[in-house]
Amino acid sequence: MVPVIELAKVRKTFGSVIALDGVSFDVYPGEVHCLLGDNGAGKSTLIKVLSGVHQPTQGTIRIDGQDVQFKSPRDAYKAGVATVFQDLAMLPLMSITRNFFLGREPTKGRGIFRRFDAKFADVVTRKEMVRIGIDIRDPGQAVGTLSGGERQGLAIARATYFGAKVLILDEPTSALGVHQASMVLKYIDQARKNGIGVVFITHNINHAYPIGDRFTLLNRGTSHGTFKKAEISREEILRVMAGGEDLDALMEQLPGVEA
Amino acid sequence: MSEASAESSKAIRIEKKGAGSDASRLAKQSWFSHVMHRPESGAVSGLVFVYVFFVLFANGSGMFSAEGLMNIFKVSAELGILAVSVSLLMIAGEFDLSIGSMVALAGLIIGVGVAKLGLSLPVAVMIAFVFSLLIGAFNGYLVVRTKLPSFIVSLATMFILRGVAVAATRMLTGKTQISYVVNELNQNSWVVSLFSGHLFTGLFQTLAEHGVIDMRPDGLPAVQGIPMSILWWLAISALATWMLLRTRLGNWIFATGGDLNAARNMGVPVDKVRILLFMFSAVSATLFATIQVLESGSADTLRGIQKEFEAIIAAVIGGSLLTGGYGSAIGSMFGALIFGTVQIGMFYTGIDTDWFKVFLGVMVLLAVLFNDYIRKMATSSR
Ligand SMILES: Nc1ncnc2c1ncn2[C@@H]1O[C@H](COP(=O)(O)OP(=O)(O)OP(=O)(O)O)[C@@H](O)[C@H]1O
Ligand SMILES: [Mg+2]
């Protein structure tokens, strides 16, 4: 099987800052690939390369085995890479429907009479949201009225509907409570079952481990490698994420904590 | 592995237990609160208030005669033409302070073109419009390229355009005012009818003959007909409202102003959207200038002063947020109508017109506070 998307030895610098240094990464259809790493490790930068926001300084991107170049997020979007950014790319003052179809509005009519097909958009939005498990009363209500988990659900439903092959989620559970986080994990699993390759970024091993099929660990712009779930334990991931021995040392320094 | 998949599949089988917004959990929303959630609700209540006020205090003054009403609509229409494009820009999160200067410059291009260069009126008007498209594109390009606030960029072009208008006019004609732009030779041109003519003149003549509206001593009705400026205003406002609410571009305008990065990440061509809107605002300033020049027959370097602020005021009263992402094109119509009504109403009631500015300032404050409240309501659970 060919990965749906693949980064080969990608390097990305911002001036003198090396955000990514020769990182390779791939995602297969129907898997959840977790990207883990401390603050500033380069996770957001990596997915911005995947989604066309940044162009890699060096290295290649492949879609279904073909070399591609994304000049803009629109290019990536067209190639089937849907990204839910940390800031969610939601317009809180706009309606659920308008957010759902943002940038891909269905139209009817021709020429100067070409217009947004609001009725169709409302029907689809409502149906897709119900499918993922969110029962919205009024698709015309502002996204600002939705909870954080529901917004993630909306973003995932949107990506799935538009036939994304790759779904990238940047810390979708970080700001959520236990219940809402488990809802989002449920949406992720739903996407995986639909054959989508999911890139899931999180700091929280308790969110990543249950849902992940593979794990890539980033540290200061370099990759510590990719592991199948069978190859690595929850504790080991945690240890690498915390910067190797640091956590053990910290545990020892703190009085009253068993190392 | 097995433990984990058991865990995840367990999570999947959860029925919609407490998913935040089950339809049943939401209280039914009243018709009233739905209306109050519209961005233009403040402007509509303001308009009702203004009319109640003047019906009480200016009835019998002639303000509500055909002539008085037409004056109100004319003043509102001219400002409204600017306010529509300004409200679209504000929804997209941008300002254009250069439109007042653009009004002067466009008028002078027509004036110099006709009176000094001997161009025909249609050609001069066409040149003014083409020029304004370029200026608008330049403003927009500068904003998207420099990433500076458009407030600053257009403040600069406001001075540049006004300066160029005055200097070039003085250089070419030695004056700051150009008269006889409309003269015996061209007063019957189709452009004159298109921009400063009147509609339904026959109907108004008949109405005057039957005493429905006043007749002037010379046998003409006090109101000749519906000025073209009003028609332009209605047409542009209707078009902008349709575009904003019913087309893909409208969706992009809201998104661009709501969150530039989010919109860009979703594939909205935010730079194109903004450049287009700057072009629209420059064109509407030129439309305003053309109407003014053809109605008065002259061009003047002092034209359009402070119009940029008046247009912003009308847009804000109409429900557009200063921070972008929310607002209404039709609201700017109501904003302009409040503006025109109060300005003319003060004249008819004999209130010292100096108070007009005080009124405007108070209106702006109230409108901003109200808009902020509406925005909070719109994003809070309802
Ligand atoms: N546009 C940029 N310009 C300059 N430096 C940047 C830019 N974007 C990221 N960086 C730098 O690159 C490094 C990696 O940042 P990145 O945002 O990818 O980290 P992250 O793993 O997503 O962290 P977090 O967990 O805090 O979200 C950081 O040192 C950051 O300061
Ligand atoms: Mg990040």
XYZ file of C-alpha atoms and ligand atoms in Angstrom:
673
model
C 0.000 0.000 0.000
C 1.163 3.527 -0.787
C 0.892 6.245 1.852
C -1.763 8.864 1.039
C 0.671 11.555 2.035
C 4.351 11.395 2.700
C 7.068 13.842 3.757
C 10.618 12.811 2.863
C 13.527 14.407 4.739
C 11.799 17.722 5.112
C 13.661 20.697 6.478
C 11.994 23.977 7.331
C 13.769 27.061 8.616
C 12.440 30.441 9.645
C 15.445 32.704 9.342
C 17.921 31.158 11.738
C 15.327 29.024 13.531
C 15.383 25.400 12.377
C 11.805 24.315 12.958
C 12.144 20.963 11.169
C 15.399 19.169 10.405
C 15.169 16.252 7.989
C 11.865 14.888 9.210
C 10.151 12.011 7.373
C 6.537 11.219 7.994
C 3.782 9.269 6.239
C 0.139 8.368 6.660
C -1.752 5.392 5.232
C -5.464 5.318 4.472
C -7.592 4.283 7.429
C -4.981 4.837 10.112
C -4.532 7.333 12.900
C -0.962 8.546 13.031
C -0.220 10.496 16.218
C 2.340 13.266 16.172
C 3.739 13.858 19.622
C 6.257 16.299 20.993
C 6.877 19.037 23.504
C 6.071 22.703 22.981
C 8.091 24.084 20.108
C 9.047 20.615 18.849
C 7.811 21.520 15.383
C 4.443 19.749 15.263
C 2.485 22.713 13.999
C 5.211 23.496 11.482
C 5.111 19.929 10.170
C 1.390 19.964 9.573
C 1.618 23.411 8.026
C 4.007 21.899 5.497
C 1.546 19.043 4.952
C -1.304 21.459 4.429
C 0.405 23.936 2.133
C 0.655 26.842 4.584
C 4.464 26.597 4.556
C 6.647 25.392 1.730
C 9.485 23.125 2.838
C 12.981 24.634 2.651
C 14.234 21.198 1.586
C 12.696 17.791 1.022
C 9.673 16.499 -0.842
C 5.965 15.969 -0.329
C 4.232 13.033 -2.026
C 0.550 12.360 -2.469
C -0.270 8.748 -3.381
C 3.377 8.315 -4.264
C 3.526 11.322 -6.600
C 5.765 14.305 -5.899
C 3.696 17.444 -5.371
C 4.219 21.062 -4.457
C 1.623 22.964 -2.497
C 1.832 26.661 -3.232
C -1.129 27.452 -1.007
C -3.525 25.760 1.398
C -5.971 25.689 -1.479
C -3.624 23.396 -3.424
C -3.415 20.998 -0.496
C -7.135 21.165 0.012
C -7.684 20.257 -3.631
C -5.311 17.311 -3.278
C -7.492 15.991 -0.444
C -5.559 17.239 2.563
C -7.969 18.758 5.069
C -6.566 20.489 8.106
C -8.194 21.470 11.340
C -5.789 24.031 12.726
C -5.187 24.739 16.376
C -7.226 27.900 15.910
C -9.867 25.729 14.187
C -10.364 27.981 11.154
C -13.906 28.663 12.293
C -15.618 31.991 12.053
C -17.574 32.247 15.294
C -19.846 34.998 13.993
C -20.847 33.036 10.916
C -23.475 30.328 10.783
C -22.723 26.608 11.018
C -23.704 26.155 7.386
C -21.551 29.002 6.141
C -18.592 27.663 8.083
C -19.235 24.147 6.850
C -19.049 25.247 3.225
C -16.493 28.036 3.596
C -14.268 28.156 0.537
C -16.329 25.441 -1.181
C -19.747 27.007 -1.390
C -22.296 25.132 -3.482
C -23.861 27.392 -6.081
C -26.868 27.355 -8.319
C -27.768 29.511 -11.291
C -25.476 30.702 -14.050
C -23.370 33.741 -14.882
C -24.193 36.779 -12.798
C -27.104 34.904 -11.225
C -24.803 32.301 -9.758
C -25.562 32.226 -6.076
C -24.970 30.345 -2.861
C -27.355 27.398 -2.653
C -28.399 27.993 0.944
C -31.147 25.402 1.111
C -28.948 22.583 -0.129
C -26.130 23.746 2.171
C -28.399 23.752 5.215
C -29.727 20.277 4.470
C -26.264 18.803 3.959
C -24.815 20.473 7.039
C -27.595 19.209 9.246
C -27.313 15.670 7.844
C -23.522 15.521 8.132
C -23.587 16.854 11.677
C -26.168 14.282 12.714
C -24.080 11.568 11.079
C -21.159 12.426 13.300
C -23.415 12.564 16.331
C -24.225 16.242 16.754
C -27.880 17.148 16.576
C -28.097 20.800 15.639
C -31.441 22.508 15.763
C -30.685 25.390 13.467
C -27.796 25.245 10.959
C -28.193 29.025 10.714
C -27.005 29.550 14.270
C -23.567 31.085 14.788
C -20.647 28.731 15.351
C -19.825 30.824 18.406
C -22.776 29.155 20.124
C -21.259 25.663 19.764
C -19.078 24.046 22.411
C -15.405 23.387 21.722
C -16.000 19.692 21.088
C -18.845 20.388 18.718
C -16.674 22.793 16.770
C -14.087 20.065 16.352
C -16.892 17.767 15.260
C -18.015 20.342 12.716
C -14.490 20.667 11.366
C -14.129 16.888 11.057
C -17.569 16.481 9.487
C -16.671 19.194 7.011
C -13.418 17.513 6.033
C -15.057 14.110 5.693
C -17.879 15.462 3.585
C -15.494 17.080 1.141
C -13.800 13.773 0.513
C -10.594 14.424 2.388
C -8.060 11.631 2.020
C -5.977 13.040 4.834
C -7.370 14.723 7.908
C -4.968 16.702 10.049
C -6.009 17.662 13.560
C -3.804 20.021 15.553
C -4.471 19.475 19.255
C -8.205 18.959 18.846
C -8.666 17.779 22.418
C -6.330 20.086 24.308
C -8.914 22.602 25.477
C -11.637 20.090 26.188
C -13.053 18.344 29.226
C -13.160 14.572 29.549
C -16.550 14.081 27.963
C -15.979 16.425 25.035
C -12.526 14.985 24.411
C -13.952 11.474 24.192
C -16.537 12.786 21.752
C -13.760 14.080 19.541
C -11.921 10.741 19.738
C -15.143 9.158 18.582
C -15.265 11.503 15.572
C -11.661 10.634 14.762
C -12.437 6.926 14.847
C -15.416 7.525 12.587
C -13.149 9.248 10.072
C -10.654 6.350 10.224
C -13.447 3.859 9.566
C -14.301 5.875 6.457
C -10.807 5.142 5.171
C -9.335 8.550 5.892
C -5.719 8.870 6.999
C -5.712 10.918 10.190
C -2.812 12.917 11.595
C -3.559 13.568 15.235
C -1.457 15.990 17.238
C -1.682 16.123 20.992
C 0.294 16.603 24.180
C -1.941 14.187 25.993
C -0.834 10.563 25.822
C -4.168 9.513 27.312
C -5.870 10.870 24.215
C -3.266 9.645 21.732
C -2.604 6.105 22.932
C -6.140 4.666 22.782
C -6.856 5.958 19.287
C -3.433 5.920 17.617
C -2.188 3.201 15.268
C 1.300 4.693 14.910
C 3.231 7.343 16.789
C 5.901 9.754 15.616
C 7.864 11.551 18.278
C 9.306 14.970 17.509
C 11.888 16.735 19.602
C 13.326 20.146 18.759
C 12.723 19.784 15.069
C 14.036 16.250 14.671
C 12.184 12.960 14.628
C 12.826 10.261 17.207
C 11.257 7.805 14.824
C 7.876 6.279 14.126
C 6.524 3.371 16.157
C 3.589 1.029 15.805
C 1.456 0.769 18.904
C 2.727 -2.807 19.486
C 6.315 -1.542 19.477
C 6.055 1.127 22.140
C 4.377 1.468 25.496
C 2.482 4.405 26.860
C 5.250 4.990 29.420
C 8.008 4.947 26.859
C 6.240 7.540 24.705
C 5.756 9.678 27.750
C 9.441 9.396 28.594
C 10.614 10.411 25.121
C 8.110 13.255 24.947
C 9.391 14.671 28.202
C 12.897 14.788 26.782
C 14.290 11.377 27.774
C 15.751 11.224 31.247
C 14.478 14.666 32.247
C 11.264 13.413 33.720
C 12.961 10.787 35.895
C 15.378 13.404 37.145
C 12.517 15.774 37.857
C 10.625 13.084 39.726
C 13.600 12.481 41.925
C 13.982 16.149 42.710
C 10.400 16.589 43.780
C 9.929 15.583 47.375
C 7.234 12.985 48.049
C 7.000 11.739 44.486
C 7.902 8.153 43.697
C 10.206 8.019 40.683
C -3.259 -3.269 21.590
C -6.435 -5.134 22.539
C -6.929 -3.006 25.591
C -6.628 0.116 23.537
C -8.961 -0.911 20.760
C -11.492 -2.021 23.323
C -11.199 1.383 24.851
C -11.655 3.223 21.602
C -14.509 1.108 20.357
C -16.219 1.555 23.677
C -15.950 5.300 23.219
C -17.551 4.954 19.848
C -20.613 3.178 20.964
C -21.662 5.965 23.288
C -25.062 7.177 22.257
C -25.577 10.886 21.942
C -25.656 11.216 25.689
C -24.723 14.683 26.685
C -23.706 16.142 23.375
C -23.940 19.821 24.285
C -26.651 21.001 21.961
C -29.343 18.366 21.657
C -32.231 20.121 20.019
C -34.509 19.249 22.911
C -32.247 21.007 25.369
C -32.608 24.371 23.745
C -35.370 26.711 24.719
C -37.478 27.789 21.792
C -36.262 31.035 20.422
C -38.800 33.811 20.239
C -39.602 35.656 17.061
C -38.566 38.888 18.750
C -35.127 37.688 19.763
C -34.580 36.365 16.248
C -35.263 39.799 14.777
C -33.123 41.474 17.419
C -30.219 39.278 16.394
C -30.063 40.839 12.946
C -27.196 43.322 12.603
C -29.474 46.029 11.231
C -31.981 45.891 14.091
C -30.308 48.846 15.838
C -30.491 51.022 12.757
C -34.143 50.178 12.175
C -35.108 51.075 15.749
C -33.005 54.235 15.438
C -34.848 55.153 12.269
C -38.237 54.610 13.898
C -37.145 56.773 16.819
C -35.931 59.555 14.501
C -39.195 59.575 12.538
C -41.342 59.572 15.698
C -39.277 62.505 16.945
C -39.662 64.562 13.776
C -43.336 63.706 13.281
C -43.884 65.097 16.792
C -41.679 68.168 16.439
C -41.548 68.996 12.739
C -45.035 68.197 11.518
C -46.375 71.130 9.547
C -42.901 72.496 8.890
C -42.896 71.104 5.374
C -40.411 68.383 6.216
C -42.921 65.701 5.301
C -44.061 67.397 2.088
C -43.018 65.791 -1.183
C -40.204 68.305 -1.462
C -38.961 67.750 2.085
C -39.040 63.985 1.733
C -37.239 64.115 -1.585
C -34.541 66.249 0.016
C -34.136 63.681 2.768
C -33.859 60.865 0.269
C -31.412 62.772 -1.899
C -29.040 63.505 0.976
C -29.380 59.930 2.203
C -28.849 58.514 -1.268
C -25.592 60.330 -1.864
C -24.146 59.251 1.462
C -25.719 55.824 1.091
C -23.870 55.177 -2.161
C -20.608 55.581 -0.259
C -21.829 53.808 2.867
C -22.712 50.559 1.074
C -19.201 49.989 -0.187
C -17.738 51.136 3.113
C -19.898 48.643 4.989
C -18.703 45.810 2.732
C -15.111 46.850 3.368
C -15.728 47.027 7.097
C -17.280 43.561 7.095
C -14.090 42.390 5.377
C -12.176 44.066 8.223
C -10.818 47.065 6.311
C -11.244 50.835 6.144
C -10.937 53.213 3.230
C -10.306 56.758 4.376
C -9.406 57.884 0.877
C -12.922 57.929 -0.565
C -13.499 61.603 0.309
C -10.399 62.567 -1.656
C -11.416 60.168 -4.403
C -14.701 62.099 -4.686
C -12.792 65.337 -5.277
C -10.308 63.775 -7.666
C -12.920 61.980 -9.760
C -14.974 65.163 -10.027
C -11.936 67.109 -11.129
C -10.974 64.508 -13.723
C -14.409 64.973 -15.260
C -14.142 68.773 -14.891
C -10.657 69.138 -16.320
C -11.401 66.595 -19.016
C -14.412 68.500 -20.285
C -13.534 72.130 -19.580
C -9.782 72.076 -20.210
C -9.040 69.117 -22.492
C -12.245 69.390 -24.488
C -13.237 65.759 -24.014
C -16.828 64.770 -24.382
C -18.720 64.185 -21.162
C -19.123 60.411 -21.575
C -15.411 59.999 -22.251
C -14.435 62.131 -19.252
C -16.772 60.155 -16.984
C -15.396 56.897 -18.325
C -11.826 58.012 -17.648
C -12.779 58.929 -14.084
C -14.214 55.447 -13.502
C -11.235 53.660 -15.024
C -8.922 55.800 -12.937
C -10.846 54.997 -9.768
C -10.567 51.273 -10.484
C -6.810 51.693 -10.644
C -6.684 53.764 -7.447
C -8.856 51.227 -5.649
C -6.708 48.344 -6.855
C -3.615 50.252 -5.743
C -5.076 50.861 -2.269
C -5.996 47.201 -1.960
C -2.684 45.972 -3.287
C -0.814 48.200 -0.845
C -2.865 46.844 2.051
C -2.432 43.166 1.185
C 1.244 43.517 0.338
C 2.434 45.686 3.225
C 0.101 43.947 5.705
C -0.236 47.380 7.334
C -3.604 48.378 8.765
C -5.740 49.790 5.970
C -6.590 52.653 8.284
C -3.000 53.901 7.915
C -2.550 53.030 4.252
C -5.744 54.782 3.213
C -4.956 57.734 5.486
C -1.844 58.179 3.378
C -3.698 57.851 0.080
C -6.344 60.230 1.404
C -3.682 62.962 1.617
C -1.948 61.940 -1.583
C -5.136 61.968 -3.651
C -6.388 65.249 -2.226
C -2.967 66.815 -2.783
C -2.747 65.567 -6.351
C -6.294 66.756 -7.034
C -5.605 70.289 -5.811
C -2.118 70.647 -7.275
C -2.947 69.235 -10.707
C -6.131 71.258 -11.023
C -4.344 74.464 -10.116
C -1.517 73.633 -12.485
C -3.830 72.900 -15.401
C -6.484 75.547 -14.870
C -5.025 78.039 -12.395
C -8.152 77.620 -10.256
C -9.483 75.227 -7.636
C -12.963 75.188 -9.030
C -14.181 74.333 -12.506
C -17.564 75.598 -13.625
C -19.632 74.908 -16.736
C -18.692 71.243 -16.790
C -22.264 70.716 -17.844
C -23.077 73.350 -20.463
C -25.344 74.045 -23.443
C -23.337 71.669 -25.602
C -23.588 68.577 -23.459
C -26.556 69.072 -21.142
C -28.663 66.677 -23.176
C -26.022 63.949 -23.144
C -27.169 60.514 -22.023
C -24.675 60.584 -19.145
C -26.455 63.584 -17.697
C -29.757 61.707 -17.723
C -28.110 58.580 -16.377
C -26.502 60.219 -13.356
C -28.464 63.381 -12.629
C -31.753 62.982 -14.451
C -35.177 62.403 -12.938
C -37.548 59.505 -13.285
C -41.335 59.689 -13.588
C -41.304 63.405 -14.473
C -44.643 63.038 -16.265
C -46.247 61.457 -13.217
C -44.982 64.230 -10.946
C -46.247 66.877 -13.377
C -49.703 65.272 -13.270
C -49.586 65.052 -9.477
C -48.764 68.769 -9.315
C -51.571 69.641 -11.709
C -54.003 67.783 -9.473
C -52.670 69.544 -6.406
C -51.215 66.435 -4.772
C -47.782 68.059 -4.658
C -46.922 71.741 -4.767
C -46.595 73.609 -8.026
C -43.910 76.227 -8.472
C -44.902 79.646 -9.859
C -43.335 78.727 -13.204
C -45.731 75.822 -13.650
C -43.230 73.080 -12.844
C -43.843 70.717 -9.935
C -41.892 71.392 -6.732
C -40.481 67.911 -7.129
C -39.606 67.166 -10.731
C -39.321 63.443 -10.297
C -37.241 60.822 -8.569
C -33.583 61.798 -8.849
C -31.320 59.177 -10.402
C -29.106 59.272 -7.312
C -31.887 57.583 -5.341
C -32.209 54.897 -7.965
C -28.447 54.296 -7.951
C -28.513 54.067 -4.171
C -31.330 51.533 -4.124
C -29.787 49.509 -6.920
C -26.322 49.354 -5.356
C -27.680 48.587 -1.900
C -29.895 45.820 -3.228
C -27.079 44.354 -5.266
C -24.616 44.503 -2.357
C -27.124 42.932 0.023
C -27.865 40.124 -2.403
C -24.187 39.599 -3.022
C -23.362 39.571 0.684
C -26.087 37.173 1.746
C -26.632 35.012 -1.293
C -23.350 34.539 -3.100
C -20.053 32.849 -2.510
C -18.227 36.178 -2.606
C -20.465 37.386 0.217
C -19.468 34.409 2.316
C -15.824 35.184 1.595
C -16.256 38.819 2.652
C -17.628 37.801 6.053
C -14.897 35.198 6.462
C -12.098 37.583 5.460
C -13.155 40.074 8.113
C -13.979 37.444 10.708
C -10.550 35.840 10.728
C -8.133 36.518 7.921
C -5.936 33.504 8.627
C -8.759 31.078 9.151
C -10.353 32.215 5.905
C -7.067 31.895 4.051
C -6.525 28.433 5.491
C -9.935 27.385 4.240
C -8.940 28.437 0.760
C -10.702 31.799 0.602
C -8.783 34.154 -1.724
C -8.649 36.864 0.928
C -6.291 39.169 -0.990
C -8.474 39.185 -4.099
C -11.551 39.803 -1.967
C -9.979 42.811 -0.297
C -8.557 44.327 -3.470
C -11.951 43.949 -5.114
C -13.667 45.747 -2.239
C -11.179 48.631 -2.333
C -11.922 48.941 -6.036
C -15.631 48.957 -5.267
C -15.237 51.736 -2.697
C -13.226 53.888 -5.118
C -15.830 53.281 -7.822
C -18.672 54.230 -5.515
C -16.801 57.422 -4.607
C -16.569 58.151 -8.326
C -20.262 57.440 -8.789
C -20.970 59.917 -5.997
C -18.643 62.470 -7.629
C -20.208 62.014 -11.056
C -23.693 62.562 -9.697
C -22.525 65.637 -7.813
C -20.682 67.173 -10.764
C -23.495 66.533 -13.229
C -26.148 67.844 -10.839
C -24.257 71.004 -9.908
C -22.489 71.442 -13.228
C -19.157 72.133 -11.527
C -16.181 70.424 -9.934
C -14.347 71.627 -6.847
C -11.216 70.581 -4.954
C -13.134 70.903 -1.687
C -15.677 68.245 -2.574
C -15.994 65.097 -0.510
C -14.291 66.419 2.608
C -15.140 64.248 5.644
C -17.288 61.976 3.496
C -15.111 59.021 4.496
C -16.092 59.526 8.124
C -19.743 60.129 7.374
C -19.807 56.897 5.390
C -18.153 54.980 8.232
C -20.698 56.470 10.633
C -23.579 55.355 8.422
C -22.072 51.865 8.142
C -21.548 51.608 11.897
C -25.082 52.814 12.614
C -26.154 50.196 10.080
C -24.658 47.461 12.230
C -21.188 46.879 10.793
C -18.559 46.049 13.388
C -15.365 48.114 13.456
C -13.485 44.849 13.920
C -14.940 43.170 10.831
C -16.695 39.888 10.264
C -20.182 41.121 10.951
C -22.495 43.698 9.511
C -25.022 44.452 6.853
C -25.159 46.254 3.538
C -28.847 47.046 3.843
C -28.122 48.325 7.356
C -25.932 51.027 5.821
C -29.036 52.148 3.916
C -30.854 52.682 7.187
C -27.755 54.364 8.611
C -27.626 56.777 5.685
C -31.364 57.402 5.960
C -31.034 58.323 9.659
C -28.218 60.639 8.689
C -30.202 62.335 5.905
C -33.394 62.568 7.930
C -31.740 64.240 10.883
C -29.741 66.618 8.723
C -32.792 67.787 6.764
C -35.070 67.536 9.802
C -32.888 69.938 11.739
C -33.147 72.410 8.898
C -36.947 72.219 8.895
C -37.346 72.369 12.677
C -34.978 75.308 12.945
C -32.617 73.501 15.314
C -29.181 75.051 14.964
C -27.364 72.735 12.511
C -24.237 72.974 14.674
C -25.943 70.377 16.844
C -25.871 67.918 13.973
C -22.281 66.926 14.687
C -23.093 66.402 18.357
C -25.941 64.174 17.340
C -23.668 62.205 15.001
C -21.091 61.647 17.699
C -23.706 60.407 20.151
C -25.212 58.141 17.493
C -21.829 56.589 16.757
C -21.215 55.835 20.425
C -24.653 54.316 20.850
C -24.317 52.303 17.666
C -20.921 50.896 18.603
C -22.153 49.876 22.038
C -25.252 48.338 20.541
C -23.307 46.444 17.870
C -21.007 45.058 20.494
C -23.995 43.843 22.459
C -25.527 42.244 19.364
C -22.285 40.498 18.576
C -22.120 39.036 22.075
C -25.709 37.874 21.758
C -25.004 36.306 18.390
C -22.225 34.117 19.737
C -23.716 33.291 23.098
C -25.987 30.283 23.233
C -29.440 31.377 22.394
N 6.306 31.580 11.300
C 7.370 31.347 12.108
N 8.409 32.201 12.131
C 9.476 31.967 12.931
N 9.593 30.918 13.752
C 8.597 30.024 13.787
C 7.431 30.191 12.966
N 6.592 29.159 13.198
C 7.206 28.384 14.117
N 8.412 28.893 14.469
C 9.358 28.306 15.414
O 9.536 26.941 15.081
C 9.598 26.133 16.242
C 8.531 25.047 16.176
O 7.250 25.623 16.356
P 5.874 24.848 16.249
O 4.787 25.867 16.309
O 5.913 23.977 15.059
O 5.868 23.979 17.577
P 4.755 23.026 18.153
O 5.367 21.680 18.279
O 3.513 23.115 17.374
O 4.516 23.617 19.612
P 3.181 23.719 20.483
O 3.038 22.398 21.153
O 3.484 24.790 21.465
O 2.046 24.049 19.587
C 9.447 27.065 17.430
O 10.734 27.359 17.916
C 8.808 28.288 16.828
O 9.194 29.433 17.543
Mg 1.477 23.856 17.790
